[in-house]
Structure formats: structure tokens, C-alpha cells
Short mmCIF file of C-alpha atoms and ligand atoms in Angstrom, two decimals:
data_model
loop_
_atom_site.label_atom_id
_atom_site.label_comp_id
_atom_site.label_asym_id
_atom_site.label_seq_id
_atom_site.Cartn_x
_atom_site.Cartn_y
_atom_site.Cartn_z
CA MET A 1 -5.23 15.71 24.03
CA VAL A 2 -5.53 12.96 21.40
CA GLN A 3 -2.08 13.92 20.10
CA LEU A 4 -0.62 13.80 23.59
CA LEU A 5 -2.08 10.35 24.09
CA GLN A 6 -0.70 9.19 20.73
CA HIS A 7 2.77 10.45 21.67
CA LEU A 8 2.59 8.69 25.02
CA ILE A 9 1.58 5.40 23.40
CA LEU A 10 4.38 5.73 20.84
CA SER A 11 6.97 6.48 23.55
CA ILE A 12 5.95 3.35 25.43
CA ALA A 13 5.97 1.39 22.17
CA VAL A 14 9.52 2.52 21.28
CA PHE A 15 10.68 1.65 24.77
CA LEU A 16 8.99 -1.78 24.71
CA PHE A 17 10.30 -2.51 21.21
CA GLU A 18 13.88 -1.87 22.27
CA ALA A 19 13.46 -3.72 25.56
CA SER A 20 11.83 -6.80 24.01
CA HIS A 21 13.99 -7.01 20.91
CA GLY A 22 17.23 -5.88 22.52
CA THR A 23 17.93 -4.05 19.26
CA ALA A 24 18.01 -0.52 18.04
CA PHE A 25 15.16 1.05 16.11
CA PRO A 26 15.00 -0.79 12.76
CA ALA A 27 16.35 1.04 9.71
CA TYR A 28 12.99 0.51 7.97
CA GLY A 29 10.89 1.68 10.96
CA SER A 30 8.43 4.43 10.11
CA LEU A 31 9.29 7.77 11.72
CA GLY A 32 5.85 9.32 11.18
CA GLY A 33 4.09 10.30 14.39
CA LEU A 34 7.16 10.16 16.63
CA SER A 35 7.69 13.03 19.06
CA GLU A 36 10.58 15.49 18.69
CA ARG A 37 12.29 13.79 21.63
CA GLN A 38 11.99 10.37 20.07
CA LEU A 39 13.31 11.68 16.77
CA GLU A 40 16.27 13.24 18.58
CA GLU A 41 17.07 9.81 20.07
CA ILE A 42 16.49 7.70 16.97
CA VAL A 43 17.64 9.78 13.99
CA PRO A 44 21.35 10.12 14.97
CA ASN A 45 21.59 6.30 15.03
CA LEU A 46 20.26 5.88 11.50
CA ARG A 47 22.48 5.95 8.41
CA PRO A 48 21.16 8.79 6.22
CA ARG A 49 20.87 8.48 2.46
CA VAL A 50 19.98 11.13 -0.09
CA PRO A 51 16.94 9.72 -1.93
CA PRO A 52 17.91 9.14 -5.57
CA PRO A 53 15.43 10.16 -8.31
CA PRO A 54 12.90 7.55 -9.44
CA PRO A 55 13.49 5.56 -12.63
CA GLY A 56 11.58 6.46 -15.79
CA PRO A 57 9.71 3.92 -17.89
CA PRO A 58 11.82 0.98 -19.13
CA ALA A 59 12.89 0.79 -22.79
CA PHE A 60 10.94 -2.42 -23.49
CA THR A 61 7.33 -2.52 -22.28
CA GLY A 62 5.95 -5.62 -23.96
CA ALA A 63 4.93 -8.99 -22.52
CA LYS A 64 7.72 -11.29 -21.36
CA LEU A 65 8.31 -14.29 -19.14
CA VAL A 66 8.84 -13.04 -15.59
CA ASP A 67 8.53 -16.34 -13.72
CA ASP A 68 12.05 -17.04 -14.94
CA ALA A 69 15.12 -18.93 -13.73
CA ALA A 70 16.67 -15.77 -12.29
CA HIS A 71 13.64 -15.23 -10.04
CA PRO A 72 12.74 -18.54 -8.41
CA TRP A 73 9.90 -18.54 -5.88
CA ARG A 74 10.95 -19.21 -2.32
CA ALA A 75 8.72 -19.34 0.74
CA ALA A 76 9.22 -16.46 3.16
CA ARG A 77 11.73 -17.29 5.90
CA LYS A 78 10.74 -16.70 9.48
CA ASN A 79 12.00 -13.12 9.65
CA ASP A 80 10.99 -12.09 6.15
CA ILE A 81 8.32 -9.42 6.08
CA ARG A 82 5.12 -9.77 4.07
CA GLY A 83 2.02 -7.61 4.28
CA PRO A 84 -1.34 -6.54 2.90
CA CYS A 85 -0.31 -6.14 -0.77
CA PRO A 86 -0.45 -9.33 -2.83
CA GLY A 87 1.58 -7.65 -5.60
CA LEU A 88 4.55 -6.63 -3.45
CA ASN A 89 4.43 -9.93 -1.50
CA THR A 90 4.77 -11.84 -4.77
CA LEU A 91 7.68 -9.69 -5.92
CA ALA A 92 9.54 -10.30 -2.64
CA SER A 93 8.93 -14.06 -2.83
CA HIS A 94 10.44 -14.14 -6.34
CA GLY A 95 13.39 -11.89 -5.50
CA TYR A 96 12.32 -8.96 -7.68
CA LEU A 97 12.28 -7.14 -4.34
CA PRO A 98 14.68 -8.02 -1.51
CA ARG A 99 13.32 -11.26 -0.08
CA ASP A 100 13.31 -9.87 3.45
CA GLY A 101 10.55 -7.43 2.45
CA VAL A 102 12.53 -4.22 3.06
CA ALA A 103 13.20 -2.03 0.03
CA SER A 104 13.89 1.49 -1.17
CA PRO A 105 11.31 3.37 -3.27
CA VAL A 106 13.55 3.04 -6.35
CA GLN A 107 13.75 -0.75 -5.86
CA ILE A 108 9.93 -0.93 -5.60
CA ILE A 109 9.37 1.12 -8.76
CA GLU A 110 11.94 -0.91 -10.71
CA ALA A 111 10.41 -4.18 -9.50
CA VAL A 112 6.76 -3.34 -10.29
CA GLN A 113 7.76 -2.08 -13.75
CA GLU A 114 10.02 -5.03 -14.56
CA ALA A 115 7.87 -7.86 -13.23
CA PHE A 116 4.33 -6.47 -13.60
CA ASN A 117 4.70 -3.86 -16.34
CA MET A 118 3.13 -1.32 -13.99
CA GLU A 119 2.79 2.06 -15.67
CA ASN A 120 5.51 4.51 -14.59
CA PHE A 121 3.40 7.36 -13.14
CA ALA A 122 1.16 4.93 -11.25
CA ALA A 123 4.18 3.08 -9.87
CA ARG A 124 5.80 6.34 -8.73
CA PHE A 125 2.61 7.77 -7.21
CA THR A 126 1.77 4.62 -5.25
CA THR A 127 5.32 4.16 -4.03
CA TYR A 128 6.00 7.73 -2.87
CA ALA A 129 2.58 8.09 -1.26
CA ALA A 130 3.32 4.92 0.74
CA HIS A 131 6.90 5.89 1.52
CA LEU A 132 5.95 9.34 2.81
CA VAL A 133 3.47 7.95 5.33
CA ASP A 134 4.89 4.50 6.16
CA GLY A 135 8.61 4.58 5.31
CA ASN A 136 11.79 5.80 6.91
CA PRO A 137 12.79 9.02 5.12
CA ILE A 138 16.26 9.07 6.69
CA THR A 139 17.42 5.62 5.54
CA ASP A 140 15.23 5.66 2.39
CA LEU A 141 13.77 2.25 3.30
CA ILE A 142 10.22 0.96 3.69
CA SER A 143 8.92 -2.45 4.71
CA ILE A 144 6.14 -4.17 2.78
CA GLY A 145 4.28 -4.99 5.96
CA GLU A 146 4.35 -7.17 8.99
CA LYS A 147 6.51 -10.11 9.91
CA THR A 148 5.15 -13.41 8.53
CA ARG A 149 5.77 -15.25 11.78
CA LYS A 150 6.66 -13.55 14.97
CA THR A 151 9.58 -15.01 16.84
CA GLY A 152 9.57 -13.15 20.12
CA PRO A 153 6.85 -11.09 21.73
CA ASP A 154 4.63 -9.26 19.32
CA PRO A 155 5.98 -5.93 18.15
CA PRO A 156 4.19 -3.60 20.51
CA SER A 157 3.13 -1.01 17.99
CA PRO A 158 2.40 -1.47 14.31
CA ALA A 159 3.18 2.21 13.90
CA ILE A 160 6.85 1.40 14.40
CA VAL A 161 7.53 -1.71 12.38
CA GLY A 162 4.33 -2.10 10.39
CA GLY A 163 5.52 -0.44 7.18
CA ILE A 164 2.68 -0.48 4.68
CA SER A 165 0.53 -2.43 7.18
CA ASN A 166 0.19 0.71 9.30
CA HIS A 167 -3.51 1.34 9.49
CA GLY A 168 -5.07 4.62 8.43
CA THR A 169 -2.15 5.97 6.43
CA PHE A 170 -2.16 3.93 3.21
CA GLU A 171 -3.62 0.64 4.44
CA GLY A 172 -7.34 0.94 5.02
CA ASP A 173 -10.72 -0.68 5.53
CA ALA A 174 -12.86 -2.92 3.31
CA SER A 175 -9.96 -4.75 1.64
CA MET A 176 -11.14 -7.62 -0.52
CA THR A 177 -8.98 -10.29 1.13
CA ARG A 178 -7.85 -8.73 4.42
CA GLY A 179 -9.84 -7.89 7.55
CA ASP A 180 -10.35 -4.36 8.88
CA ALA A 181 -7.77 -3.23 11.46
CA PHE A 182 -10.60 -2.73 13.95
CA PHE A 183 -10.98 -6.52 14.13
CA GLY A 184 -7.25 -7.23 14.57
CA ASP A 185 -5.23 -8.63 11.66
CA ASN A 186 -5.31 -6.19 8.73
CA HIS A 187 -2.45 -7.68 6.72
CA SER A 188 -2.64 -11.50 6.40
CA LEU A 189 -4.85 -13.21 3.85
CA ASN A 190 -8.21 -13.82 5.55
CA GLU A 191 -9.54 -17.27 4.53
CA PRO A 192 -13.29 -16.52 4.77
CA LEU A 193 -12.77 -13.33 2.76
CA PHE A 194 -10.84 -15.23 0.11
CA GLU A 195 -13.68 -17.76 -0.04
CA GLN A 196 -16.00 -14.80 -0.66
CA PHE A 197 -13.63 -13.60 -3.43
CA LYS A 198 -13.94 -17.04 -5.08
CA ASP A 199 -17.69 -17.22 -4.53
CA PHE A 200 -18.23 -13.83 -6.20
CA SER A 201 -15.93 -14.82 -9.08
CA ASN A 202 -17.99 -17.97 -9.63
CA ARG A 203 -21.34 -16.20 -9.28
CA TYR A 204 -20.66 -13.04 -11.30
CA GLY A 205 -17.65 -13.99 -13.44
CA ASP A 206 -18.09 -17.65 -14.40
CA GLY A 207 -14.90 -18.66 -12.62
CA PHE A 208 -12.99 -15.49 -13.43
CA TYR A 209 -12.34 -12.32 -11.44
CA ASN A 210 -13.52 -9.75 -14.00
CA LEU A 211 -14.88 -6.18 -14.04
CA THR A 212 -18.35 -7.22 -12.87
CA VAL A 213 -16.89 -9.22 -10.00
CA ALA A 214 -14.58 -6.34 -9.08
CA ALA A 215 -17.54 -3.93 -8.88
CA GLU A 216 -19.80 -6.32 -6.92
CA LEU A 217 -17.14 -7.58 -4.51
CA ARG A 218 -15.85 -4.07 -3.89
CA HIS A 219 -19.36 -2.98 -2.94
CA GLN A 220 -20.00 -6.07 -0.84
CA ARG A 221 -16.87 -5.44 1.24
CA ILE A 222 -17.84 -1.79 1.76
CA LEU A 223 -21.33 -2.85 2.90
CA GLN A 224 -19.83 -5.46 5.25
CA SER A 225 -17.53 -2.90 6.84
CA MET A 226 -20.31 -0.33 7.14
CA ALA A 227 -22.48 -2.92 8.92
CA THR A 228 -19.85 -4.21 11.35
CA ASN A 229 -16.98 -1.77 11.86
CA PRO A 230 -17.83 1.26 14.03
CA GLU A 231 -14.58 2.90 12.89
CA PHE A 232 -15.02 2.19 9.19
CA SER A 233 -13.50 4.95 7.08
CA ILE A 234 -12.87 5.53 3.36
CA MET A 235 -11.57 9.07 3.13
CA GLY A 236 -8.82 10.78 1.11
CA LEU A 237 -6.25 8.32 -0.24
CA ARG A 238 -8.34 5.32 0.88
CA HIS A 239 -11.29 6.49 -1.20
CA ILE A 240 -8.98 6.23 -4.22
CA THR A 241 -7.11 3.02 -3.37
CA VAL A 242 -10.20 1.09 -2.28
CA PHE A 243 -11.47 1.23 -5.88
CA ALA A 244 -8.08 1.16 -7.65
CA GLU A 245 -7.02 -2.00 -5.80
CA ALA A 246 -10.14 -3.80 -7.00
CA ALA A 247 -9.06 -3.03 -10.58
CA PHE A 248 -5.32 -3.84 -10.22
CA PRO A 249 -5.69 -7.64 -10.37
CA LEU A 250 -7.70 -7.38 -13.63
CA ASN A 251 -4.79 -5.76 -15.41
CA ILE A 252 -1.65 -6.70 -13.52
CA PHE A 253 -2.31 -10.32 -12.47
CA VAL A 254 -3.64 -11.40 -15.90
CA ASP A 255 -1.09 -13.18 -18.10
CA GLY A 256 0.18 -10.94 -20.93
CA ARG A 257 -0.58 -13.60 -23.57
CA THR A 258 -4.29 -13.77 -22.70
CA ASP A 259 -7.08 -13.67 -25.26
CA LYS A 260 -9.53 -12.71 -22.47
CA PRO A 261 -8.37 -9.28 -21.22
CA GLN A 262 -9.39 -8.30 -17.68
CA HIS A 263 -10.32 -11.91 -16.83
CA LEU A 264 -8.24 -13.40 -14.02
CA PRO A 265 -8.66 -17.20 -13.70
CA LEU A 266 -9.36 -18.20 -10.10
CA ALA A 267 -6.41 -20.60 -10.02
CA ASP A 268 -4.08 -17.71 -10.91
CA ALA A 269 -5.71 -15.45 -8.29
CA GLU A 270 -5.04 -18.17 -5.74
CA ASN A 271 -1.35 -18.21 -6.72
CA PHE A 272 -0.96 -14.47 -6.14
CA PHE A 273 -3.21 -13.90 -3.14
CA LYS A 274 -2.57 -17.13 -1.22
CA ASP A 275 0.88 -18.35 -2.19
CA MET A 276 2.41 -14.94 -3.05
CA ARG A 277 3.61 -16.60 -6.24
CA PHE A 278 3.38 -16.14 -10.03
CA PRO A 279 1.33 -18.77 -11.83
CA ARG A 280 3.89 -21.16 -13.44
CA GLY A 281 5.48 -19.59 -16.54
CA PHE A 282 3.68 -16.23 -15.98
CA PHE A 283 4.14 -13.48 -18.60
CA ARG A 284 3.69 -9.86 -17.47
CA ALA A 285 1.10 -7.63 -19.22
CA SER A 286 1.66 -6.79 -22.88
CA ALA A 287 1.57 -3.00 -22.29
CA PRO A 288 2.04 -0.77 -19.22
CA VAL A 289 -0.98 -1.13 -16.92
CA SER A 290 -2.38 0.00 -13.58
CA SER A 291 -6.04 0.46 -12.56
CA GLU A 292 -7.77 0.50 -15.97
CA GLY A 293 -11.50 -0.06 -15.39
CA VAL A 294 -11.58 1.69 -12.02
CA GLU A 295 -14.28 4.13 -13.25
CA SER A 296 -16.72 1.33 -13.94
CA VAL A 297 -15.95 -0.28 -10.59
CA PHE A 298 -16.81 3.04 -8.94
CA THR A 299 -19.84 3.96 -11.06
CA ALA A 300 -21.47 0.55 -10.53
CA HIS A 301 -21.87 1.48 -6.83
CA PRO A 302 -20.72 5.06 -6.30
CA VAL A 303 -20.07 5.26 -2.57
CA PRO A 304 -18.83 8.75 -1.59
CA ALA A 305 -15.83 9.37 0.66
CA GLY A 306 -16.90 9.13 4.28
CA ARG A 307 -16.85 7.23 7.54
CA ASN A 308 -19.02 5.41 10.05
CA VAL A 309 -20.16 7.25 13.13
CA GLY A 310 -21.10 4.03 14.88
CA VAL A 311 -22.07 0.80 13.15
CA ASN A 312 -24.40 1.15 10.18
CA ASN A 313 -24.25 4.89 10.25
CA PHE A 314 -22.17 5.99 7.26
CA VAL A 315 -21.67 9.72 6.95
CA PRO A 316 -20.29 11.18 3.70
CA ASP A 317 -17.22 13.27 4.50
CA ASN A 318 -15.20 14.83 1.72
CA ARG A 319 -12.77 16.82 3.88
CA LEU A 320 -9.82 14.76 2.63
CA GLY A 321 -10.98 14.58 -1.01
CA GLY A 322 -11.29 11.32 -2.89
CA ILE A 323 -11.54 9.62 -6.24
CA PHE A 324 -13.22 12.55 -8.03
CA ASP A 325 -11.51 15.34 -6.16
CA PHE A 326 -7.88 14.62 -6.77
CA CYS A 327 -6.60 18.14 -6.11
CA LEU A 328 -8.37 18.26 -2.75
CA PHE A 329 -7.05 14.78 -1.96
CA TYR A 330 -3.48 15.80 -2.87
CA THR A 331 -3.62 19.07 -0.93
CA GLN A 332 -5.05 17.43 2.19
CA PHE A 333 -2.71 14.45 1.95
CA ILE A 334 0.22 16.85 2.14
CA ASN A 335 -1.19 19.44 4.55
CA THR A 336 -3.16 17.18 6.88
CA THR A 337 -1.80 13.62 6.69
CA ILE A 338 1.90 14.27 6.17
CA ARG A 339 2.07 17.41 8.27
CA GLY A 340 0.20 15.50 11.00
CA LEU A 341 2.88 12.78 10.96
CA TYR A 342 5.74 15.27 10.73
CA PRO A 343 4.66 18.58 12.29
CA ASN A 344 8.08 20.18 12.45
CA PRO A 345 10.86 18.19 10.72
CA THR A 346 14.39 19.55 10.77
CA GLY A 347 17.82 18.75 9.32
CA VAL A 348 18.23 15.65 7.17
CA LEU A 349 14.68 14.57 7.96
CA ARG A 350 13.26 17.77 6.51
CA ARG A 351 15.61 17.64 3.49
CA ASN A 352 14.66 14.04 2.64
CA LEU A 353 10.95 14.63 3.20
CA ASP A 354 11.13 17.61 0.82
CA ILE A 355 12.87 15.45 -1.81
CA ASN A 356 10.23 12.73 -1.51
CA LEU A 357 7.41 15.30 -1.61
CA LYS A 358 8.81 16.58 -4.90
CA PHE A 359 9.00 13.02 -6.28
CA MET A 360 5.39 12.45 -5.28
CA PHE A 361 4.24 15.72 -6.87
CA GLU A 362 6.05 14.85 -10.11
CA SER A 363 4.27 11.47 -10.15
CA LEU A 364 0.91 13.25 -10.56
CA GLY A 365 1.67 13.43 -14.29
CA PRO A 366 2.66 15.98 -16.92
CA THR A 367 -0.45 18.06 -16.11
CA PRO A 368 -0.87 17.88 -12.33
CA PRO A 369 -4.35 18.73 -10.95
CA CYS A 370 -2.97 21.63 -8.89
CA PRO A 371 0.35 23.32 -8.03
CA GLN A 372 2.81 21.66 -5.65
CA VAL A 373 1.93 22.02 -1.95
CA PHE A 374 4.70 22.78 0.56
CA PRO A 375 3.60 21.69 4.05
CA TRP A 376 6.34 23.56 5.94
CA GLY A 377 6.87 26.45 3.51
CA GLU A 378 9.01 26.56 0.38
CA ASN A 379 12.42 26.38 2.07
C1 LIG B 1 3.76 0.25 -6.49
C2 LIG B 1 3.89 -0.06 -5.23
C3 LIG B 1 2.78 -0.62 -4.38
C4 LIG B 1 2.51 -0.26 -3.10
C5 LIG B 1 3.29 0.75 -2.27
C6 LIG B 1 1.35 -1.01 -2.67
C7 LIG B 1 0.78 -0.93 -1.42
C8 LIG B 1 -0.37 -1.56 -1.03
C9 LIG B 1 -1.00 -1.43 0.25
C10 LIG B 1 -0.52 -0.55 1.39
C11 LIG B 1 -2.11 -2.18 0.25
C12 LIG B 1 -3.10 -2.36 1.39
C13 LIG B 1 -4.30 -1.55 1.17
C14 LIG B 1 -5.49 -2.16 1.84
O1 LIG B 1 -5.73 -1.85 3.01
O2 LIG B 1 -6.18 -2.98 1.21
C15 LIG B 1 -2.19 -2.80 -1.03
C16 LIG B 1 -3.23 -3.61 -1.43
C17 LIG B 1 -3.30 -4.16 -2.66
N1 LIG B 1 -2.35 -4.13 -3.64
FE1 LIG B 1 -0.64 -3.09 -3.62
N2 LIG B 1 0.95 -1.81 -3.70
C18 LIG B 1 1.80 -1.62 -4.76
C19 LIG B 1 1.76 -2.26 -5.96
C20 LIG B 1 0.84 -3.21 -6.31
C21 LIG B 1 0.87 -4.00 -7.50
C22 LIG B 1 1.93 -3.94 -8.59
C23 LIG B 1 -0.21 -4.81 -7.47
C24 LIG B 1 -0.57 -5.81 -8.52
C25 LIG B 1 -1.77 -6.26 -8.75
C26 LIG B 1 -0.95 -4.53 -6.25
C27 LIG B 1 -2.14 -5.10 -5.87
C28 LIG B 1 -2.80 -4.85 -4.70
C29 LIG B 1 -4.13 -5.38 -4.39
C30 LIG B 1 -5.00 -6.24 -5.29
C31 LIG B 1 -4.44 -4.93 -3.11
C32 LIG B 1 -5.77 -5.15 -2.37
C33 LIG B 1 -5.78 -6.41 -1.59
C34 LIG B 1 -7.15 -6.59 -0.98
O3 LIG B 1 -8.02 -5.72 -1.11
O4 LIG B 1 -7.36 -7.62 -0.35
N3 LIG B 1 -0.27 -3.55 -5.55
N4 LIG B 1 -1.11 -2.42 -1.79
#
């Protein structure tokens, strides 16, 4: 019944999108959740691409100037897409990613490695997890979120053009600087929340966003969502990213020449989060980094995976795994989340999904937590 309703809403959304925009389905539009009939209409009009393998780590992984002459900051133009991730927004505004905010997984991995020195496995895992749920597997494109300013009528369904802003796939609740989807805008910087970010950094970090601030602010946002959002949920992938994303800025947004590791000055945080811009003359980290420190963020306030059943009624729920059950998370992500979005893919869609699933599995590292899972069988 719920599925039927979802299909109906998506059909109306596709129809409205085409009617209001007078254009075909966008090449970056997510295909997850579309009905077989919709896929039959849309897929033949897309230009298919065989997904190329991801890049390995770069040869040089030291600090270097990345706010350089070849990558000048430019404000997003009216049709450029920006979204919930301050890292990807910044890369698009400096031209490390296409400035329109639409990219292939390989472009994203190259950009986060080159400009942020993001560690190769982390870059691959994050990118393929996002692409599988929010990207277009036929065209090999994904958008980094929502439009900055809408020109015509609002896109009718974020599931179609939302890219990584799509709620409940990768994007989730209790973000530090974005509101919960339940309250409306889940992708733009939320001013009161950014004020809270600064307030916590002043109170617990003496003007820096550091590990203590990350742990306290992370918990505060979880408590706020528990107390106000009846649909609050941190399960599966979100139970991992909600903590990892609190640690990212400590490692990735801190200048590589620093003598205070894991201390992000508030002025620099403001550059990234508000202006989507490197601090002037920014050097990337001096060694490959990702979410170092995430364990102490979690152990300071160990909230289990779970969800609200009504406001202020948080129920632990580990069905989709979480931060300490990575094999269960991976298995459920493939068998529940991805198979739910694509119950019965065929042809090029199935081929490209299989390729991306293999890339995601290989990103789990040299010793993966469990064997590869094949949602539709092995061939
Ligand atoms: C590798 C590809 C990446 C993808 C696909 C990606 C995707 C996302 C998505 C979907 C969100 C929204 C999650 C939410 O609901 O809060 C997000 C948030 C975030 N991302 Fe990224 N990201 C990537 C790389 C990076 C990098 C390199 C940084 C650098 C610091 C970064 C920093 C963050 C932070 C701090 C947040 C949380 C914002 C908040 O809580 O207010 N991400 N990212």
C-alpha cells in the first residue's frame, strides 16, 4: 500500500516536472524509486555510459595550496546546484567539481582527493554509497543537491532532482547546520543552527570547533531532533554519517600547515559552511584524512541506532545496522535500501548498478567486514 502510494506520488511528480519545466527528465535525476513504467519511459531518452573504475590514491599526498589561481571562487549562478554538504559545495564553487553541481563519481573522488586530501577508501565509499541511492546510474551523473535559487515553480519532488538532498537515503536528520526534512528545508545553511555551531565552539572550544565541540554539538542536535521531530531517524547509513560528519571538519577543513591539529578556527568554518569557500590561501591537510576522531565523538554520548515513534519517544532499532555493526549495515544497505529503490532492474540499468555495487564493495577496504552482497543474484 505504502509502495503503491509512493509510486503514485512519483508518477505525478514526473508528470508535473515535465509539464512545469517543459524539459525532459534531467540527466542527473535520481532513478531510485521509479516504477517500471516510468523507467521504460525515461531510460531510453538518457545517454548511457559505462561507469569507469574509481581512481586510486594520488602520487603526492602532502599539504599544498589549493585555493590557487586555477581554482578561483565564484558565487553560484542561478541554476547552479548546491546542497547539504559544505565540502562538495566548496569544491563546486572553486571549480574542483563542475560549477553547476552535477558530477560523475570519478570527478567527485578526484576532487575530494586533490583539494581536501580525503583518504582514498573513504572518498570511494562515501561517493558510491551516495551515487547508488541518489544518482543516475544510466548517465553516471549525480547532483550535489538542490538548486540554489529556484527560477520557475518549485521542483515538485525532491526525489527526482534532489540528488544528495534526497531525504532518508544518504541525507538525514540532526545535521549540525541544516534543518530536518520534516520541517522543510534540509539542504540550505540554517542560520540559527549555525549560530548554535558558533556558540558551542565558543563555549566548549575557546573559539575553535574541536573534538569536544564536535561531541557536544553532535549530541545537542540529536537531542533537539528527538524532542521536536516525530519522524526523527538515525538508522543504518545515517547512524554512521551522523557521527562521521561531525568529525570531517576537524580533519578536512583545518589548514594543512596548522600547529593545532583538529582545531578549526570559527572564521574558517564560516568560510566553508556559509560562503562555500576556502579560507584565503588555504592549504589542504598534510596527510590523507577523513573522519579521524569519530570514535570519541560517538563514545562521549553513545546514542544507538534508532528512531522516534512520536516526539520524545526514541526507540533503539538496529535492523539496518550502524556505526558498530558495519557488516549488518552493509548487508541491509544493499538488500533493503538499494533493492527497495530498484526492485527489479534490467538491461543497462542492471549492468551499471552491478558495476557501482562492485565499486562500493571494493571501497570497504582490503579486508571487508563481510563478503559481497548481490541484491538480485550473482548474474
Ligand atoms: C566524498 C564525497 C562526499 C559526499 C557524497 C558527501 C555527501 C554529503 C551528504 C549527502 C551530506 C548530508 C548529510 C546530512 O544530512 O547532514 C553531507 C554532509 C556533510 N558533509 Fe559531505 N560528502 C562528501 C564529502 C565531504 C567532504 C570532503 C567534506 C569535508 C569536510 C564533507 C563534509 C560534510 C559535513 C561537515 C557535513 C555535515 C553538515 C552538517 O551536519 O550540517 N563531505 N555530505
